[in-house]
CSV table of C-alpha atoms and ligand atoms in Angstrom, one decimal:
chain,number,residue,atom,x,y,z
W,179,UNK,CA,-4.5,9.6,-12.4
W,180,UNK,CA,-2.3,6.9,-14.0
W,181,UNK,CA,1.2,6.1,-13.0
W,182,UNK,CA,4.4,5.3,-14.9
W,183,UNK,CA,7.8,4.0,-14.0
W,184,UNK,CA,10.9,6.2,-13.9
W,185,UNK,CA,12.7,3.5,-15.9
W,186,UNK,CA,10.2,2.4,-18.4
W,187,UNK,CA,11.7,2.9,-21.9
W,188,UNK,CA,8.8,1.4,-23.9
W,189,UNK,CA,6.9,3.7,-26.2
W,190,UNK,CA,4.4,4.7,-25.1
W,191,UNK,CA,5.3,3.8,-21.5
W,192,UNK,CA,3.0,1.4,-19.7
W,193,UNK,CA,0.7,3.0,-17.2
W,194,UNK,CA,-1.1,1.6,-14.2
W,195,UNK,CA,-4.0,2.8,-12.1
W,196,UNK,CA,-3.6,4.3,-8.6
W,197,UNK,CA,-5.0,1.2,-6.9
W,198,UNK,CA,-2.6,-1.1,-8.8
W,199,UNK,CA,0.3,1.2,-8.0
W,200,UNK,CA,-0.5,1.4,-4.3
W,201,UNK,CA,-0.1,-2.4,-4.0
W,202,UNK,CA,2.8,-2.8,-6.4
W,203,UNK,CA,5.4,-0.8,-4.5
W,204,UNK,CA,8.3,-0.8,-6.9
W,205,UNK,CA,7.9,-1.1,-10.7
W,206,UNK,CA,8.9,-4.4,-12.3
W,207,UNK,CA,11.7,-2.7,-14.2
W,208,UNK,CA,13.2,-1.5,-10.9
W,209,UNK,CA,12.0,2.0,-11.3
W,210,UNK,CA,9.7,4.0,-9.0
W,211,UNK,CA,6.1,5.0,-9.9
W,212,UNK,CA,5.4,8.6,-10.7
W,213,UNK,CA,2.1,10.4,-11.6
W,214,UNK,CA,1.7,10.8,-15.3
W,215,UNK,CA,1.0,14.6,-14.9
W,216,UNK,CA,1.2,17.1,-12.0
W,217,UNK,CA,-2.1,18.4,-10.7
W,218,UNK,CA,-2.3,22.2,-10.6
W,219,UNK,CA,-3.1,24.0,-7.3
W,220,UNK,CA,-4.0,27.4,-8.6
W,221,UNK,CA,-3.7,30.4,-6.2
W,222,UNK,CA,-7.5,30.8,-6.3
W,223,UNK,CA,-7.9,27.1,-5.3
W,224,UNK,CA,-5.3,27.5,-2.6
W,225,UNK,CA,-7.1,30.5,-1.2
W,226,UNK,CA,-10.3,28.5,-0.8
W,227,UNK,CA,-8.4,26.1,1.4
W,228,UNK,CA,-7.3,28.7,3.9
W,229,UNK,CA,-8.8,28.1,7.4
W,230,UNK,CA,-10.0,24.6,6.2
W,231,UNK,CA,-9.3,21.7,8.5
W,232,UNK,CA,-6.4,19.4,7.6
W,233,UNK,CA,-8.7,16.6,6.5
W,234,UNK,CA,-10.5,18.8,3.9
W,235,UNK,CA,-7.1,20.2,2.6
W,236,UNK,CA,-5.9,16.6,2.3
W,237,UNK,CA,-8.9,15.4,0.4
W,238,UNK,CA,-8.7,18.4,-2.0
W,239,UNK,CA,-4.9,18.1,-2.6
W,240,UNK,CA,-4.9,14.3,-3.0
W,241,UNK,CA,-8.0,13.9,-5.1
W,242,UNK,CA,-6.3,14.3,-8.5
W,243,UNK,CA,-3.8,11.6,-7.5
W,244,UNK,CA,-6.1,8.9,-6.3
W,245,UNK,CA,-9.8,9.4,-7.2
W,246,UNK,CA,-11.0,6.8,-9.7
W,247,UNK,CA,-13.3,3.9,-10.1
W,248,UNK,CA,-12.1,2.3,-6.8
W,249,UNK,CA,-12.0,5.5,-4.7
W,250,UNK,CA,-14.5,8.3,-5.2
W,251,UNK,CA,-14.0,11.9,-4.0
W,252,UNK,CA,-16.6,11.3,-1.3
W,253,UNK,CA,-14.9,8.1,-0.1
W,254,UNK,CA,-11.5,9.9,-0.1
W,255,UNK,CA,-13.0,12.7,2.1
W,256,UNK,CA,-14.4,10.1,4.4
W,257,UNK,CA,-11.0,8.4,4.7
W,258,UNK,CA,-9.2,11.8,5.2
W,259,UNK,CA,-11.7,12.6,8.0
W,260,UNK,CA,-11.3,9.2,9.6
W,261,UNK,CA,-7.6,9.7,9.7
W,262,UNK,CA,-7.1,13.5,10.2
W,263,UNK,CA,-10.5,14.6,11.4
W,264,UNK,CA,-11.1,16.0,14.9
W,265,UNK,CA,-13.0,12.9,16.1
W,266,UNK,CA,-10.5,10.4,14.8
W,267,UNK,CA,-8.4,10.5,18.0
W,268,UNK,CA,-5.4,9.4,15.9
W,269,UNK,CA,-3.5,12.7,16.1
W,270,UNK,CA,-3.4,14.5,19.5
W,271,UNK,CA,-3.4,18.0,18.0
W,272,UNK,CA,-6.5,19.2,16.1
W,273,UNK,CA,-4.2,20.9,13.5
W,274,UNK,CA,-2.5,17.4,12.9
W,275,UNK,CA,0.7,19.3,11.9
W,276,UNK,CA,0.8,22.5,14.1
W,277,UNK,CA,3.3,25.3,13.6
W,278,UNK,CA,5.3,26.7,16.5
W,279,UNK,CA,7.2,29.9,16.2
W,280,UNK,CA,10.9,29.7,17.1
W,281,UNK,CA,11.8,33.4,16.2
W,282,UNK,CA,10.9,36.0,13.6
W,283,UNK,CA,12.5,34.1,10.9
W,284,UNK,CA,11.9,30.4,11.8
W,285,UNK,CA,8.9,28.3,12.6
W,286,UNK,CA,8.8,24.6,13.4
W,287,UNK,CA,6.2,22.2,11.8
W,288,UNK,CA,5.4,19.5,14.4
W,289,UNK,CA,4.8,16.2,12.7
W,290,UNK,CA,5.0,13.9,15.7
W,291,UNK,CA,1.4,14.0,17.0
W,292,UNK,CA,0.5,10.5,15.7
W,293,UNK,CA,0.4,7.2,17.5
W,294,UNK,CA,4.2,6.4,17.2
W,295,UNK,CA,5.3,10.1,17.7
W,296,UNK,CA,7.2,10.4,14.5
W,297,UNK,CA,6.3,11.9,11.1
W,298,UNK,CA,5.8,8.6,9.3
W,299,UNK,CA,2.4,8.3,11.0
W,300,UNK,CA,1.0,11.2,9.0
W,301,UNK,CA,1.2,9.3,5.7
W,302,UNK,CA,1.0,5.7,7.0
W,303,UNK,CA,-2.2,6.2,8.9
W,304,UNK,CA,-3.7,7.4,5.6
W,305,UNK,CA,-2.2,4.6,3.6
W,306,UNK,CA,-3.5,1.9,6.0
W,307,UNK,CA,-7.0,3.1,5.5
W,308,UNK,CA,-6.6,3.4,1.7
W,309,UNK,CA,-5.4,-0.2,1.7
W,310,UNK,CA,-8.5,-1.3,3.7
W,311,UNK,CA,-10.8,0.5,1.4
W,312,UNK,CA,-9.3,-0.8,-1.8
W,313,UNK,CA,-9.1,-4.4,-0.5
W,314,UNK,CA,-12.7,-4.4,0.5
W,315,UNK,CA,-13.7,-3.0,-3.0
W,316,UNK,CA,-11.7,-5.7,-4.7
W,317,UNK,CA,-12.5,-8.5,-2.2
W,318,UNK,CA,-8.8,-9.3,-1.7
W,319,UNK,CA,-6.4,-10.0,1.1
W,320,UNK,CA,-2.7,-9.1,1.4
W,321,UNK,CA,0.4,-9.8,3.5
W,322,UNK,CA,2.3,-6.6,4.3
W,323,UNK,CA,6.0,-7.2,4.8
W,324,UNK,CA,8.6,-4.7,5.8
W,325,UNK,CA,12.1,-4.4,7.3
W,326,UNK,CA,12.8,-1.6,9.7
W,327,UNK,CA,15.5,0.1,11.7
W,328,UNK,CA,12.9,1.4,14.0
W,329,UNK,CA,10.5,4.2,13.0
W,330,UNK,CA,8.9,2.8,9.8
W,331,UNK,CA,8.0,-0.6,11.4
W,332,UNK,CA,6.2,0.9,14.3
W,333,UNK,CA,4.3,3.4,12.2
W,334,UNK,CA,3.3,0.7,9.7
W,335,UNK,CA,2.1,-1.6,12.5
W,336,UNK,CA,0.1,1.3,14.1
W,337,UNK,CA,-1.4,2.0,10.7
W,338,UNK,CA,-2.2,-1.6,9.7
W,339,UNK,CA,-3.2,-3.3,13.0
W,340,UNK,CA,-6.8,-4.2,13.0
W,341,UNK,CA,-7.0,-4.4,9.2
W,342,UNK,CA,-9.5,-7.1,8.3
W,343,UNK,CA,-7.9,-8.1,5.1
W,344,UNK,CA,-4.2,-7.8,5.8
W,345,UNK,CA,-1.6,-9.4,8.0
W,346,UNK,CA,1.5,-7.3,8.7
W,347,UNK,CA,4.9,-8.9,9.4
W,348,UNK,CA,7.8,-6.6,10.3
W,349,UNK,CA,11.5,-7.7,10.6
W,350,UNK,CA,13.8,-5.7,12.8
W,351,UNK,CA,17.4,-6.4,13.7
W,352,UNK,CA,17.4,-8.1,17.1
W,353,UNK,CA,19.0,-5.9,19.8
W,354,UNK,CA,19.6,-3.0,17.3
W,355,UNK,CA,16.5,-0.9,17.7
W,356,UNK,CA,15.8,1.2,20.8
W,357,UNK,CA,13.6,-0.2,23.5
W,358,UNK,CA,10.9,2.3,22.8
W,359,UNK,CA,10.9,1.6,19.1
W,360,UNK,CA,10.8,-2.2,19.8
W,361,UNK,CA,8.0,-1.9,22.3
W,362,UNK,CA,6.0,0.2,19.9
W,363,UNK,CA,6.1,-2.7,17.5
W,364,UNK,CA,5.9,-5.7,19.8
W,365,UNK,CA,3.2,-4.5,22.3
W,366,UNK,CA,0.6,-4.1,19.6
W,367,UNK,CA,-2.1,-6.6,20.7
W,368,UNK,CA,-3.8,-6.9,17.3
W,369,UNK,CA,-3.9,-10.6,16.0
W,370,UNK,CA,-2.9,-9.6,12.5
W,371,UNK,CA,0.5,-8.1,13.7
W,372,UNK,CA,3.7,-10.3,13.7
W,373,UNK,CA,7.2,-9.2,14.7
W,374,UNK,CA,10.4,-11.0,13.7
W,375,UNK,CA,13.6,-10.2,15.6
W,376,UNK,CA,16.2,-11.3,13.1
W,377,UNK,CA,19.6,-12.3,14.3
W,378,UNK,CA,21.4,-9.8,12.1
W,379,UNK,CA,21.7,-6.2,11.0
W,380,UNK,CA,19.1,-3.9,9.4
W,381,UNK,CA,20.7,-4.7,6.0
W,382,UNK,CA,20.2,-8.4,6.7
W,383,UNK,CA,16.5,-7.7,7.4
W,384,UNK,CA,16.2,-5.7,4.2
W,385,UNK,CA,17.9,-8.4,2.0
W,386,UNK,CA,15.5,-11.0,3.6
W,387,UNK,CA,12.6,-8.9,2.6
W,388,UNK,CA,14.0,-8.5,-1.0
W,389,UNK,CA,14.4,-12.3,-1.2
W,390,UNK,CA,10.8,-12.8,-0.1
W,391,UNK,CA,9.5,-10.4,-2.8
W,392,UNK,CA,11.7,-12.1,-5.4
W,393,UNK,CA,10.0,-15.5,-4.6
W,394,UNK,CA,7.2,-15.6,-7.2
W,395,UNK,CA,5.5,-18.6,-5.7
W,396,UNK,CA,5.3,-17.0,-2.2
W,397,UNK,CA,4.1,-13.8,-3.7
W,398,UNK,CA,1.2,-15.5,-5.5
W,399,UNK,CA,0.3,-17.4,-2.4
W,400,UNK,CA,0.3,-14.5,0.0
W,401,UNK,CA,0.0,-11.3,-2.1
W,402,UNK,CA,3.0,-9.7,-0.5
W,403,UNK,CA,2.8,-5.9,-0.3
W,404,UNK,CA,5.5,-3.4,0.8
W,405,UNK,CA,5.1,-0.3,2.9
W,406,UNK,CA,8.5,1.3,2.5
W,407,UNK,CA,9.0,4.9,1.5
W,408,UNK,CA,9.2,4.2,-2.2
W,409,UNK,CA,5.4,3.8,-2.1
W,410,UNK,CA,4.1,6.9,-4.0
W,411,UNK,CA,1.0,7.1,-1.8
W,412,UNK,CA,3.2,8.0,1.2
W,413,UNK,CA,4.9,10.8,-0.7
W,414,UNK,CA,1.7,12.3,-1.9
W,415,UNK,CA,0.2,12.2,1.6
W,416,UNK,CA,3.2,14.0,3.0
W,417,UNK,CA,2.8,16.8,0.4
W,418,UNK,CA,-0.3,17.9,2.3
W,419,UNK,CA,1.4,19.4,5.3
W,420,UNK,CA,3.6,21.6,3.1
W,421,UNK,CA,0.3,23.0,1.7
W,422,UNK,CA,-1.2,23.6,5.2
W,423,UNK,CA,2.0,25.2,6.5
W,424,UNK,CA,2.2,27.5,3.5
W,425,UNK,CA,-1.5,28.5,3.9
W,426,UNK,CA,-1.0,29.2,7.6
W,427,UNK,CA,1.9,31.6,6.8
W,428,UNK,CA,0.2,33.7,4.2
W,429,UNK,CA,0.3,31.3,1.2
W,430,UNK,CA,-0.3,31.4,-1.7
W,431,UNK,CA,0.3,35.2,-1.5
W,432,UNK,CA,3.5,35.0,0.6
W,433,UNK,CA,6.2,32.4,-0.2
W,434,UNK,CA,7.9,30.3,2.5
W,435,UNK,CA,11.0,28.2,2.6
W,436,UNK,CA,11.3,24.7,4.2
W,437,UNK,CA,14.2,22.8,5.8
W,438,UNK,CA,13.7,19.0,5.8
W,439,UNK,CA,15.9,16.5,7.8
W,440,UNK,CA,16.5,13.9,5.1
W,441,UNK,CA,17.4,10.3,4.8
W,442,UNK,CA,15.7,8.6,1.9
W,443,UNK,CA,14.8,11.9,0.2
W,444,UNK,CA,11.1,11.0,0.7
W,445,UNK,CA,10.0,13.8,2.8
W,446,UNK,CA,11.9,16.5,0.9
W,447,UNK,CA,10.6,15.1,-2.4
W,448,UNK,CA,7.1,15.6,-1.0
W,449,UNK,CA,7.9,19.3,-0.5
W,450,UNK,CA,9.2,19.4,-4.1
W,451,UNK,CA,5.8,18.0,-5.2
W,452,UNK,CA,4.0,20.7,-3.3
W,453,UNK,CA,6.1,23.3,-5.1
W,454,UNK,CA,5.6,21.7,-8.5
W,455,UNK,CA,1.8,21.8,-7.9
W,456,UNK,CA,1.9,25.5,-7.3
W,457,UNK,CA,2.6,26.1,-3.6
W,458,UNK,CA,5.0,29.1,-3.4
W,459,UNK,CA,8.0,27.5,-1.8
W,460,UNK,CA,11.2,29.6,-2.2
W,461,UNK,CA,14.1,27.5,-0.8
W,462,UNK,CA,14.1,23.8,-0.1
W,463,UNK,CA,16.9,23.1,2.3
W,464,UNK,CA,18.1,19.5,2.8
W,465,UNK,CA,19.6,18.7,6.2
W,466,UNK,CA,21.7,15.6,6.5
W,467,UNK,CA,23.7,14.2,9.4
W,468,UNK,CA,27.3,12.9,9.0
W,469,UNK,CA,26.0,10.5,6.3
W,470,UNK,CA,26.1,13.3,3.9
W,471,UNK,CA,25.7,11.8,0.4
W,472,UNK,CA,23.2,14.6,-0.5
W,473,UNK,CA,25.3,17.6,0.7
W,474,UNK,CA,28.3,16.1,-1.2
W,475,UNK,CA,26.2,15.7,-4.3
W,476,UNK,CA,24.9,19.3,-4.1
W,477,UNK,CA,28.5,20.5,-3.6
W,478,UNK,CA,30.0,18.6,-6.5
W,479,UNK,CA,27.4,17.2,-8.9
W,480,UNK,CA,28.6,13.7,-8.1
W,481,UNK,CA,26.3,11.2,-6.3
W,482,UNK,CA,28.7,8.8,-4.6
W,483,UNK,CA,27.9,6.3,-1.8
W,484,UNK,CA,30.0,5.9,1.2
W,485,UNK,CA,29.9,3.7,4.3
W,486,UNK,CA,27.0,4.3,6.6
W,487,UNK,CA,28.2,5.6,10.0
W,488,UNK,CA,25.9,5.5,13.0
W,489,UNK,CA,24.9,9.0,14.2
W,490,UNK,CA,22.7,10.6,16.8
W,491,UNK,CA,19.9,10.8,14.2
W,492,UNK,CA,19.6,7.1,13.3
W,493,UNK,CA,16.6,7.4,11.0
W,494,UNK,CA,18.8,9.4,8.6
W,495,UNK,CA,21.7,7.0,8.6
W,496,UNK,CA,21.4,6.3,4.9
W,497,UNK,CA,23.8,6.5,2.0
W,498,UNK,CA,21.4,5.6,-0.8
W,499,UNK,CA,18.5,8.0,-1.0
W,500,UNK,CA,16.1,5.9,-3.0
W,501,UNK,CA,13.5,8.6,-3.7
W,502,UNK,CA,16.2,10.8,-5.3
W,503,UNK,CA,15.4,8.8,-8.5
W,504,UNK,CA,12.1,10.5,-8.6
W,505,UNK,CA,13.7,13.9,-8.6
W,506,UNK,CA,16.2,12.7,-11.3
W,507,UNK,CA,13.3,11.7,-13.5
W,508,UNK,CA,11.9,15.3,-13.2
W,509,UNK,CA,15.3,16.9,-13.6
W,510,UNK,CA,16.0,14.9,-16.7
W,511,UNK,CA,12.7,16.0,-18.3
W,512,UNK,CA,11.1,12.6,-17.6
W,513,UNK,CA,13.5,10.8,-19.9
W,514,UNK,CA,13.6,7.1,-18.6
W,515,UNK,CA,16.7,6.3,-20.7
W,516,UNK,CA,18.7,9.0,-18.9
W,517,UNK,CA,17.4,7.8,-15.5
W,518,UNK,CA,18.3,4.2,-16.5
W,519,UNK,CA,21.8,5.3,-17.5
W,520,UNK,CA,22.5,7.1,-14.2
W,521,UNK,CA,21.0,4.3,-12.0
W,522,UNK,CA,23.0,1.7,-13.9
W,523,UNK,CA,26.2,3.7,-13.3
W,524,UNK,CA,25.3,4.1,-9.6
W,525,UNK,CA,24.7,0.4,-9.2
W,526,UNK,CA,27.9,-0.7,-10.9
W,527,UNK,CA,30.3,2.0,-9.8
W,528,UNK,CA,28.6,3.4,-6.7
W,529,UNK,CA,28.6,6.8,-8.2
W,530,UNK,CA,27.2,9.0,-11.1
W,531,UNK,CA,27.7,12.5,-12.1
W,532,UNK,CA,25.3,15.1,-13.6
W,533,UNK,CA,26.2,17.2,-16.6
W,534,UNK,CA,27.1,20.8,-15.6
W,535,UNK,CA,23.7,22.3,-16.9
W,536,UNK,CA,21.7,19.6,-15.2
W,537,UNK,CA,23.7,20.1,-12.0
W,538,UNK,CA,23.1,23.9,-12.2
W,539,UNK,CA,19.3,23.3,-12.3
W,540,UNK,CA,19.5,20.9,-9.4
W,541,UNK,CA,21.3,23.4,-7.2
W,542,UNK,CA,18.6,25.9,-8.0
W,543,UNK,CA,15.9,23.5,-6.7
W,544,UNK,CA,17.6,22.4,-3.5
W,545,UNK,CA,20.3,23.6,-1.0
W,546,UNK,CA,22.0,21.0,1.3
W,547,UNK,CA,23.7,21.2,4.7
W,548,UNK,CA,25.6,18.6,6.7
W,549,UNK,CA,25.2,18.7,10.5
W,550,UNK,CA,27.5,16.5,12.5
W,551,UNK,CA,26.9,14.9,16.0
W,552,UNK,CA,28.5,17.7,18.0
W,553,UNK,CA,26.4,20.3,16.1
W,554,UNK,CA,23.3,18.2,16.7
W,555,UNK,CA,23.9,18.3,20.4
W,556,UNK,CA,24.6,22.0,20.3
W,557,UNK,CA,21.4,22.6,18.3
W,558,UNK,CA,19.4,20.8,20.9
W,559,UNK,CA,21.0,22.9,23.6
W,560,UNK,CA,20.7,26.2,21.7
W,561,UNK,CA,17.1,25.6,20.9
W,562,UNK,CA,16.3,24.8,24.6
W,563,UNK,CA,18.1,27.9,25.8
W,564,UNK,CA,16.4,30.2,23.3
W,565,UNK,CA,12.9,28.8,23.4
W,566,UNK,CA,12.5,26.3,26.3
W,567,UNK,CA,11.6,23.6,23.7
W,568,UNK,CA,13.2,20.2,23.6
W,569,UNK,CA,13.7,19.0,20.1
W,570,UNK,CA,14.7,15.5,19.0
W,571,UNK,CA,18.1,14.9,17.3
W,572,UNK,CA,16.6,14.6,13.7
W,573,UNK,CA,14.7,17.9,14.3
W,574,UNK,CA,18.0,19.3,15.7
W,575,UNK,CA,19.8,18.5,12.5
W,576,UNK,CA,17.1,20.5,10.6
W,577,UNK,CA,17.1,23.3,13.0
W,578,UNK,CA,20.8,23.8,12.7
W,579,UNK,CA,20.6,23.8,8.9
W,580,UNK,CA,17.7,26.2,9.0
W,581,UNK,CA,19.6,28.7,11.2
W,582,UNK,CA,22.7,28.5,9.0
W,583,UNK,CA,20.6,29.1,5.9
W,584,UNK,CA,18.6,32.0,7.4
W,585,UNK,CA,21.9,33.6,8.6
W,586,UNK,CA,23.2,33.4,5.0
W,587,UNK,CA,19.9,34.8,3.5
W,588,UNK,CA,18.6,37.2,6.1
W,589,UNK,CA,16.1,38.8,3.7
W,590,UNK,CA,14.7,35.4,2.5
W,591,UNK,CA,11.1,34.3,3.2
W,592,UNK,CA,10.0,32.8,6.5
W,593,UNK,CA,11.7,29.4,7.1
W,594,UNK,CA,9.7,26.4,8.3
W,595,UNK,CA,11.8,23.5,9.7
W,596,UNK,CA,10.3,20.1,10.2
W,597,UNK,CA,10.0,18.4,13.6
W,598,UNK,CA,10.1,14.8,12.6
W,599,UNK,CA,9.9,13.0,16.0
W,600,UNK,CA,9.0,13.6,19.6
W,601,UNK,CA,12.1,14.0,21.8
W,602,UNK,CA,10.9,11.3,24.1
W,603,UNK,CA,11.7,8.8,21.3
W,604,UNK,CA,15.5,9.4,21.7
W,605,UNK,CA,16.1,9.8,25.4
W,606,UNK,CA,19.8,9.0,25.4
W,607,UNK,CA,20.7,11.9,23.1
W,608,UNK,CA,18.4,14.3,24.9
W,609,UNK,CA,20.0,13.3,28.2
W,610,UNK,CA,23.5,13.8,26.8
W,611,UNK,CA,22.6,17.3,25.5
W,612,UNK,CA,20.4,18.6,28.3
W,613,UNK,CA,21.1,16.4,31.3
W,614,UNK,CA,17.5,15.3,31.6
W,615,UNK,CA,15.0,13.4,29.5
W,616,UNK,CA,11.4,14.1,28.6
W,617,UNK,CA,8.6,11.8,29.5
W,618,UNK,CA,6.7,9.8,26.9
W,619,UNK,CA,3.4,11.5,26.0
W,620,UNK,CA,0.5,10.2,28.1
W,621,UNK,CA,-0.9,8.3,25.2
W,622,UNK,CA,2.1,6.0,25.3
W,623,UNK,CA,2.2,6.0,29.1
W,624,UNK,CA,2.1,2.3,29.8
W,625,UNK,CA,4.2,1.3,26.8
W,626,UNK,CA,7.0,0.1,29.1
W,627,UNK,CA,4.8,-2.3,31.0
W,628,UNK,CA,2.8,-3.9,28.2
W,629,UNK,CA,3.4,-7.5,27.1
W,630,UNK,CA,5.6,-8.0,24.1
W,631,UNK,CA,5.0,-10.5,21.3
W,632,UNK,CA,8.0,-11.2,19.1
W,633,UNK,CA,9.6,-14.2,17.4
W,634,UNK,CA,13.4,-14.4,17.3
W,635,UNK,CA,14.5,-16.0,14.1
W,636,UNK,CA,17.9,-17.0,12.7
W,637,UNK,CA,19.2,-15.4,9.6
W,638,UNK,CA,18.0,-18.2,7.3
W,639,UNK,CA,15.6,-17.4,4.5
W,640,UNK,CA,13.9,-20.8,4.6
W,641,UNK,CA,13.1,-20.4,8.3
W,642,UNK,CA,11.7,-16.9,7.6
W,643,UNK,CA,9.6,-18.2,4.7
W,644,UNK,CA,8.2,-21.1,6.9
W,645,UNK,CA,7.3,-18.7,9.6
W,646,UNK,CA,5.5,-16.3,7.2
W,647,UNK,CA,3.6,-19.2,5.5
W,648,UNK,CA,2.6,-20.3,9.0
W,649,UNK,CA,1.1,-17.1,10.2
W,650,UNK,CA,-0.3,-15.6,6.9
W,651,UNK,CA,-3.2,-18.0,6.4
V,908,PLP,C1,12.3,8.5,8.5
V,908,PLP,C2,12.7,9.6,9.3
V,908,PLP,C3,13.5,10.6,8.7
V,908,PLP,C4,14.0,10.6,7.2
V,908,PLP,O1,12.9,10.8,6.3
V,908,PLP,P1,13.1,10.5,4.8
V,908,PLP,O2,11.8,10.6,4.2
V,908,PLP,O3,13.7,9.1,4.7
V,908,PLP,O4,14.0,11.6,4.2
V,908,PLP,C5,13.9,11.7,9.5
V,908,PLP,N1,13.6,11.7,10.8
V,908,PLP,C6,12.8,10.8,11.4
V,908,PLP,C7,12.5,10.9,12.8
V,908,PLP,C8,12.4,9.7,10.7
V,908,PLP,O5,11.6,8.7,11.3
């Protein structure tokens, strides 16, 4: 499969290979990479995947996206087995993404069985091994750089620690990530892992990272690589659990619906990809917290940013959903001029509006709900009372939206709502809702006593650059 940019207006558009795309991150024109065509998962093909282990389904679903000269189908299956297979020990449930029944209408898809107990592990563990494989093939080394408000950094470190051909440097805002999130990053003992606690906010971290990538000389010296959610390889890897969940609930012969707690639109776009490939997904429900740019968009047709307000589900405190551009590209019949036009509007005015017919098609593809902090707390309480299960605040946002949607459409297909993090990761909100907190899973047991390694750095790009040159030899 070759990839093209959502904003490339040259004719014909320039395409790049999977292996170049994986290391490139964003396209040079500012667009996001998309596969040139969509693979087709026929009903017959899907039926052959029923009862198959997660690793086998992953290798089958992902092959059309990534098999090529640098990655054969056999090598892909080996990587999938090394990540998701029963002997890998990376996920603490053999199903990788197990389903739990909430009631007759709703099930929960648990995505927190990886090393950092949040869903980003599912894709990043795979991406880390794909990096390793491609770097060995090409005899190259890279420096992975990322900014994090918590979850992505720890998942990326867990995925890229011990890589022989990569250093990973993660910037987090000093004092502004939770203790568990910080320790998950700073206690990793691998010599290729470096943590910067930047004296600033998450936005400062992100603009530092942008400046680093904009420095051509530094890039050439160190082969900087990004691991943020605009990397297509993460999205495609996430589409796999929508396939396994559908198959477990009678797919492809029975449709299901999904509710996805959403920030950057990455995870819900992965669901859309599964649907485009042929998985019978009826409704795709977007669940947002009080940072509700997406529900406002799906109510009005206007995408307009607002100030980010901290909520009980911090990983969704976002007012620019970067991956939405990928959906726009699809919605606008893959017309890069139309995408450029809207993204330019958005950049200059902070808003764009779809035409009524385009908007009508968008509201057929997705439904969106806003869930505020009080409702999040009540959702944690209601779910505990009804099932005895403790859900994290992000999951609770989804659960509330799922219940609302099912109440409105009682005859709709079974609803699967995503459990994006383990409740132990957000002890303060759980305590507030339920009066107690849940222990960290055993695998993280000694997290609170391990030695931390972290370098505090002032908000000064030259100091950051010197530090990075110093460690990334
Ligand atoms: C990252 C994250 C989200 C948001 O996912 P997107 O792909 O940005 O929509 C939701 N919940 C948790 C726990 C996360 O870590």
